[in-house]
Amino acid sequence: MIRVLLAEDVQMVRGALVALLDLEPDMQVVASVANGDDIFPSVLRNKPDVAVLDIDLPGLDGLSAAALIRDSAPETRTLILTSLGRPGTLRRALTARVNGFILKDSPIDELADAIRGVSVGRRVIDSQLALAAWDGDECPLTPRELEVLRLAADGANAMEIASKLFLSVGTIRNYLTTVTMKLEARNRVDAVRIARKSGWL
C-alpha cells in the first residue's frame, strides 16, 4: 500500500483528490494539509511514501517543502502537482530535485500512475512540459539577483532588502537596476511580472 500525503490549499480540490486517490486499490491518503508550514511536521508524523505537493501554498511553498523533505526525510519521495505549467517552474522543481512533476489538469489515472512511479524511485515528468523546458529560455539572472527580486516581489523596499541580505542599499539598487535591464523590463514591477510569467520566481 502506497502511503500518500497531499498538500493543496483549495479545499474542494483537496477533498476531491483525497476521495479519488482513496479509490485506488494500492493507495491510502494518510494526511492532507492546506498550509505549506504543515507539510514537514505531517511527513514526520505520518511517514508517507509519497508527498504530493502544490507549489503555491500559504506559508512554505511546495518547492521549499520538497527540498526540506529531500534533506531531512529522504525516504518520502516528492511529486509536484501544479497548475503552473511553465518551463521555468519545471526547472526550479528539477533544481529542488523533486521526484516528479505533473500538471493539475492531468487525468486522475495519470496522477495515480505518477505516484506509483515516484514511489518505486522513478522520476516522472509531464512529457509536454519537459519538451517545453528543453526548448525554453534559461533564466538570465544570477541566484543573488533572483533573491533580491523575490524579496522585492514580496513588497520589501531597497532598505529592507539590504538589511535582510546584509548588503548596502546602493548594492541592492544596483542589483534591481541590473535585473530590470537583463529582463528588458520597464521597471521593477514589470521585472517581477516577467520573471513570474517565465516561472523564474
Short mmCIF file of N, CA, C and O in Angstrom, two decimals, residues 59-138:
data_model
loop_
_atom_site.label_atom_id
_atom_site.label_comp_id
_atom_site.label_asym_id
_atom_site.label_seq_id
_atom_site.Cartn_x
_atom_site.Cartn_y
_atom_site.Cartn_z
N GLY A 59 2.07 30.00 3.55
CA GLY A 59 3.24 29.55 4.31
C GLY A 59 4.34 29.09 3.37
O GLY A 59 4.58 29.68 2.32
N LEU A 60 5.00 28.01 3.75
CA LEU A 60 6.10 27.46 2.95
C LEU A 60 5.58 26.98 1.59
O LEU A 60 4.59 26.26 1.53
N ASP A 61 6.25 27.38 0.50
CA ASP A 61 5.81 26.92 -0.82
C ASP A 61 6.21 25.45 -1.03
O ASP A 61 7.07 24.92 -0.34
N GLY A 62 5.55 24.82 -2.00
CA GLY A 62 5.75 23.39 -2.22
C GLY A 62 7.17 23.00 -2.59
O GLY A 62 7.65 21.94 -2.18
N LEU A 63 7.87 23.85 -3.36
CA LEU A 63 9.24 23.52 -3.75
C LEU A 63 10.19 23.58 -2.55
O LEU A 63 11.07 22.74 -2.41
N SER A 64 9.98 24.58 -1.69
CA SER A 64 10.82 24.67 -0.48
C SER A 64 10.54 23.49 0.44
O SER A 64 11.46 22.92 1.05
N ALA A 65 9.27 23.10 0.54
CA ALA A 65 8.92 21.94 1.35
C ALA A 65 9.55 20.67 0.78
O ALA A 65 10.04 19.82 1.53
N ALA A 66 9.55 20.55 -0.56
CA ALA A 66 10.16 19.38 -1.21
C ALA A 66 11.65 19.30 -0.90
O ALA A 66 12.19 18.21 -0.63
N ALA A 67 12.32 20.46 -0.92
CA ALA A 67 13.75 20.48 -0.62
C ALA A 67 14.00 20.07 0.84
O ALA A 67 14.95 19.34 1.14
N LEU A 68 13.14 20.53 1.74
CA LEU A 68 13.27 20.18 3.16
C LEU A 68 13.06 18.67 3.36
O LEU A 68 13.81 18.02 4.10
N ILE A 69 12.08 18.11 2.67
CA ILE A 69 11.82 16.67 2.75
C ILE A 69 13.02 15.89 2.22
O ILE A 69 13.47 14.91 2.82
N ARG A 70 13.54 16.33 1.08
CA ARG A 70 14.70 15.65 0.48
C ARG A 70 15.88 15.62 1.45
O ARG A 70 16.57 14.62 1.58
N ASP A 71 16.11 16.74 2.13
CA ASP A 71 17.28 16.84 3.01
C ASP A 71 17.07 16.13 4.35
O ASP A 71 18.03 15.59 4.91
N SER A 72 15.84 16.14 4.86
CA SER A 72 15.62 15.66 6.24
C SER A 72 14.74 14.43 6.37
O SER A 72 14.69 13.83 7.44
N ALA A 73 14.03 14.07 5.30
CA ALA A 73 13.19 12.86 5.34
C ALA A 73 13.21 12.21 3.95
O ALA A 73 12.18 12.07 3.30
N PRO A 74 14.41 11.82 3.48
CA PRO A 74 14.56 11.36 2.10
C PRO A 74 13.80 10.08 1.75
O PRO A 74 13.64 9.76 0.58
N GLU A 75 13.32 9.36 2.76
CA GLU A 75 12.54 8.15 2.48
C GLU A 75 11.16 8.50 1.89
O GLU A 75 10.49 7.66 1.30
N THR A 76 10.73 9.77 2.07
CA THR A 76 9.49 10.25 1.44
C THR A 76 9.85 10.90 0.11
O THR A 76 10.67 11.82 0.07
N ARG A 77 9.25 10.41 -0.96
CA ARG A 77 9.51 10.99 -2.29
C ARG A 77 8.50 12.10 -2.55
O ARG A 77 7.40 12.12 -1.97
N THR A 78 8.87 13.04 -3.43
CA THR A 78 8.03 14.22 -3.65
C THR A 78 7.55 14.29 -5.09
O THR A 78 8.31 14.07 -6.03
N LEU A 79 6.26 14.62 -5.24
CA LEU A 79 5.64 14.79 -6.55
C LEU A 79 4.94 16.14 -6.55
O LEU A 79 4.06 16.39 -5.72
N ILE A 80 5.37 17.03 -7.43
CA ILE A 80 4.74 18.35 -7.54
C ILE A 80 3.52 18.23 -8.43
O ILE A 80 3.60 17.73 -9.56
N LEU A 81 2.39 18.72 -7.93
CA LEU A 81 1.14 18.76 -8.68
C LEU A 81 0.74 20.23 -8.77
O LEU A 81 0.44 20.84 -7.75
N THR A 82 0.78 20.80 -9.97
CA THR A 82 0.60 22.25 -10.07
C THR A 82 -0.13 22.65 -11.33
O THR A 82 -0.17 21.91 -12.31
N SER A 83 -0.70 23.84 -11.28
CA SER A 83 -1.31 24.43 -12.48
C SER A 83 -0.30 25.33 -13.18
O SER A 83 -0.57 25.87 -14.25
N LEU A 84 0.89 25.51 -12.58
CA LEU A 84 1.91 26.39 -13.14
C LEU A 84 2.75 25.63 -14.16
O LEU A 84 3.87 25.21 -13.88
N GLY A 85 2.20 25.44 -15.34
CA GLY A 85 2.87 24.65 -16.37
C GLY A 85 3.83 25.45 -17.21
O GLY A 85 3.69 25.51 -18.43
N ARG A 86 4.80 26.10 -16.57
CA ARG A 86 5.77 26.91 -17.32
C ARG A 86 7.14 26.25 -17.22
O ARG A 86 7.49 25.67 -16.19
N PRO A 87 7.92 26.36 -18.30
CA PRO A 87 9.25 25.73 -18.30
C PRO A 87 10.12 26.15 -17.12
O PRO A 87 10.80 25.33 -16.52
N GLY A 88 10.06 27.44 -16.77
CA GLY A 88 10.88 27.92 -15.67
C GLY A 88 10.49 27.28 -14.34
O GLY A 88 11.34 27.02 -13.49
N THR A 89 9.19 27.02 -14.17
CA THR A 89 8.72 26.36 -12.95
C THR A 89 9.26 24.94 -12.87
O THR A 89 9.69 24.47 -11.81
N LEU A 90 9.24 24.24 -14.01
CA LEU A 90 9.79 22.88 -14.03
C LEU A 90 11.29 22.91 -13.73
O LEU A 90 11.78 22.07 -12.97
N ARG A 91 12.00 23.88 -14.27
CA ARG A 91 13.44 23.97 -13.99
C ARG A 91 13.69 24.18 -12.51
O ARG A 91 14.60 23.60 -11.92
N ARG A 92 12.87 25.03 -11.88
CA ARG A 92 13.01 25.25 -10.43
C ARG A 92 12.74 23.96 -9.67
O ARG A 92 13.42 23.66 -8.69
N ALA A 93 11.74 23.21 -10.13
CA ALA A 93 11.43 21.94 -9.47
C ALA A 93 12.57 20.95 -9.62
O ALA A 93 12.92 20.24 -8.67
N LEU A 94 13.18 20.91 -10.80
CA LEU A 94 14.30 19.99 -11.02
C LEU A 94 15.50 20.40 -10.18
O LEU A 94 16.23 19.55 -9.67
N THR A 95 15.70 21.71 -10.04
CA THR A 95 16.78 22.21 -9.19
C THR A 95 16.56 21.78 -7.74
O THR A 95 17.50 21.46 -7.02
N ALA A 96 15.29 21.78 -7.32
CA ALA A 96 14.95 21.32 -5.96
C ALA A 96 15.01 19.80 -5.85
O ALA A 96 14.80 19.25 -4.77
N ARG A 97 15.28 19.12 -6.98
CA ARG A 97 15.42 17.67 -7.05
C ARG A 97 14.17 16.93 -6.58
O ARG A 97 14.24 15.98 -5.80
N VAL A 98 13.00 17.40 -7.06
CA VAL A 98 11.77 16.67 -6.78
C VAL A 98 11.79 15.37 -7.59
O VAL A 98 12.52 15.26 -8.58
N ASN A 99 10.98 14.41 -7.18
CA ASN A 99 10.95 13.12 -7.88
C ASN A 99 9.98 13.11 -9.04
O ASN A 99 10.08 12.25 -9.92
N GLY A 100 9.02 14.04 -9.03
CA GLY A 100 8.06 14.06 -10.12
C GLY A 100 7.39 15.42 -10.24
O GLY A 100 7.39 16.22 -9.30
N PHE A 101 6.81 15.67 -11.42
CA PHE A 101 6.18 16.95 -11.71
C PHE A 101 5.04 16.68 -12.68
O PHE A 101 5.27 16.20 -13.79
N ILE A 102 3.81 16.96 -12.25
CA ILE A 102 2.65 16.70 -13.10
C ILE A 102 1.67 17.85 -12.98
O ILE A 102 1.58 18.50 -11.93
N LEU A 103 0.95 18.13 -14.06
CA LEU A 103 0.02 19.26 -14.07
C LEU A 103 -1.34 18.86 -13.52
O LEU A 103 -1.78 17.72 -13.66
N LYS A 104 -2.02 19.85 -12.91
CA LYS A 104 -3.30 19.59 -12.27
C LYS A 104 -4.38 19.19 -13.26
O LYS A 104 -5.36 18.56 -12.87
N ASP A 105 -4.24 19.58 -14.52
CA ASP A 105 -5.30 19.22 -15.47
C ASP A 105 -5.07 17.83 -16.08
O ASP A 105 -5.76 17.42 -17.01
N SER A 106 -4.11 17.08 -15.54
CA SER A 106 -3.90 15.69 -15.99
C SER A 106 -5.04 14.81 -15.48
O SER A 106 -5.60 15.07 -14.42
N PRO A 107 -5.39 13.76 -16.22
CA PRO A 107 -6.42 12.82 -15.74
C PRO A 107 -5.97 12.16 -14.43
O PRO A 107 -4.76 11.99 -14.19
N ILE A 108 -6.92 11.76 -13.61
CA ILE A 108 -6.60 11.19 -12.30
C ILE A 108 -5.78 9.91 -12.43
O ILE A 108 -4.92 9.63 -11.59
N ASP A 109 -5.99 9.13 -13.51
CA ASP A 109 -5.20 7.91 -13.65
C ASP A 109 -3.72 8.22 -13.91
O ASP A 109 -2.84 7.48 -13.51
N GLU A 110 -3.46 9.38 -14.57
CA GLU A 110 -2.06 9.80 -14.76
C GLU A 110 -1.42 10.19 -13.44
O GLU A 110 -0.24 9.90 -13.19
N LEU A 111 -2.19 10.86 -12.58
CA LEU A 111 -1.68 11.20 -11.25
C LEU A 111 -1.38 9.93 -10.46
O LEU A 111 -0.31 9.81 -9.86
N ALA A 112 -2.31 8.98 -10.49
CA ALA A 112 -2.09 7.72 -9.76
C ALA A 112 -0.87 6.99 -10.29
O ALA A 112 -0.04 6.48 -9.51
N ASP A 113 -0.71 6.95 -11.61
CA ASP A 113 0.47 6.30 -12.20
C ASP A 113 1.75 7.03 -11.83
O ASP A 113 2.79 6.41 -11.60
N ALA A 114 1.67 8.37 -11.77
CA ALA A 114 2.85 9.17 -11.38
C ALA A 114 3.24 8.85 -9.94
O ALA A 114 4.42 8.70 -9.62
N ILE A 115 2.25 8.74 -9.06
CA ILE A 115 2.53 8.40 -7.66
C ILE A 115 3.18 7.02 -7.58
O ILE A 115 4.17 6.82 -6.86
N ARG A 116 2.66 6.06 -8.35
CA ARG A 116 3.25 4.71 -8.36
C ARG A 116 4.70 4.76 -8.85
O ARG A 116 5.58 4.12 -8.28
N GLY A 117 4.94 5.52 -9.93
CA GLY A 117 6.28 5.61 -10.48
C GLY A 117 7.27 6.22 -9.51
O GLY A 117 8.36 5.71 -9.28
N VAL A 118 6.85 7.34 -8.90
CA VAL A 118 7.71 8.03 -7.93
C VAL A 118 7.99 7.13 -6.73
O VAL A 118 9.10 7.10 -6.20
N SER A 119 6.98 6.36 -6.30
CA SER A 119 7.14 5.54 -5.10
C SER A 119 8.19 4.44 -5.28
O SER A 119 8.77 3.98 -4.29
N VAL A 120 8.44 4.03 -6.53
CA VAL A 120 9.45 2.99 -6.76
C VAL A 120 10.77 3.57 -7.27
O VAL A 120 11.63 2.84 -7.75
N GLY A 121 10.90 4.90 -7.18
CA GLY A 121 12.19 5.51 -7.48
C GLY A 121 12.34 6.08 -8.87
O GLY A 121 13.43 6.55 -9.22
N ARG A 122 11.28 6.06 -9.68
CA ARG A 122 11.38 6.66 -11.00
C ARG A 122 11.14 8.16 -10.91
O ARG A 122 10.42 8.63 -10.04
N ARG A 123 11.73 8.91 -11.83
CA ARG A 123 11.44 10.34 -11.93
C ARG A 123 10.36 10.50 -13.00
O ARG A 123 10.53 10.05 -14.13
N VAL A 124 9.26 11.11 -12.62
CA VAL A 124 8.10 11.23 -13.50
C VAL A 124 7.86 12.71 -13.81
O VAL A 124 7.65 13.50 -12.89
N ILE A 125 7.91 13.06 -15.10
CA ILE A 125 7.73 14.45 -15.51
C ILE A 125 6.76 14.51 -16.68
O ILE A 125 6.88 13.71 -17.62
N ASP A 126 5.80 15.42 -16.62
CA ASP A 126 4.86 15.63 -17.71
C ASP A 126 5.64 15.82 -19.01
O ASP A 126 6.51 16.69 -19.11
N SER A 127 5.36 14.98 -20.01
CA SER A 127 6.20 14.95 -21.22
C SER A 127 6.14 16.25 -22.02
O SER A 127 7.16 16.73 -22.52
N GLN A 128 4.96 16.84 -22.14
CA GLN A 128 4.85 18.09 -22.91
C GLN A 128 5.61 19.21 -22.24
O GLN A 128 6.27 20.02 -22.89
N LEU A 129 5.52 19.25 -20.92
CA LEU A 129 6.23 20.30 -20.19
C LEU A 129 7.73 20.09 -20.26
O LEU A 129 8.50 21.05 -20.36
N ALA A 130 8.17 18.85 -20.24
CA ALA A 130 9.60 18.55 -20.36
C ALA A 130 10.14 19.05 -21.69
O ALA A 130 11.22 19.64 -21.75
N LEU A 131 9.37 18.85 -22.76
CA LEU A 131 9.80 19.34 -24.08
C LEU A 131 9.86 20.86 -24.10
O LEU A 131 10.79 21.45 -24.64
N ALA A 132 8.86 21.50 -23.50
CA ALA A 132 8.85 22.96 -23.46
C ALA A 132 10.03 23.50 -22.66
O ALA A 132 10.64 24.50 -23.03
N ALA A 133 10.37 22.82 -21.56
CA ALA A 133 11.51 23.25 -20.74
C ALA A 133 12.81 23.09 -21.51
O ALA A 133 13.73 23.91 -21.40
N TRP A 134 12.88 22.05 -22.31
CA TRP A 134 14.09 21.80 -23.11
C TRP A 134 14.31 22.95 -24.09
O TRP A 134 15.43 23.39 -24.33
N ASP A 135 13.20 23.42 -24.68
CA ASP A 135 13.28 24.47 -25.70
C ASP A 135 13.22 25.88 -25.12
O ASP A 135 13.51 26.84 -25.81
N GLY A 136 12.80 26.01 -23.86
CA GLY A 136 12.55 27.33 -23.29
C GLY A 136 13.83 28.10 -22.96
O GLY A 136 14.93 27.57 -22.98
N ASP A 137 13.63 29.38 -22.65
CA ASP A 137 14.77 30.26 -22.33
C ASP A 137 15.28 29.98 -20.93
O ASP A 137 14.51 29.71 -20.01
N GLU A 138 16.61 30.03 -20.78
CA GLU A 138 17.22 29.94 -19.46
C GLU A 138 17.03 31.26 -18.73
O GLU A 138 16.97 32.32 -19.34
#
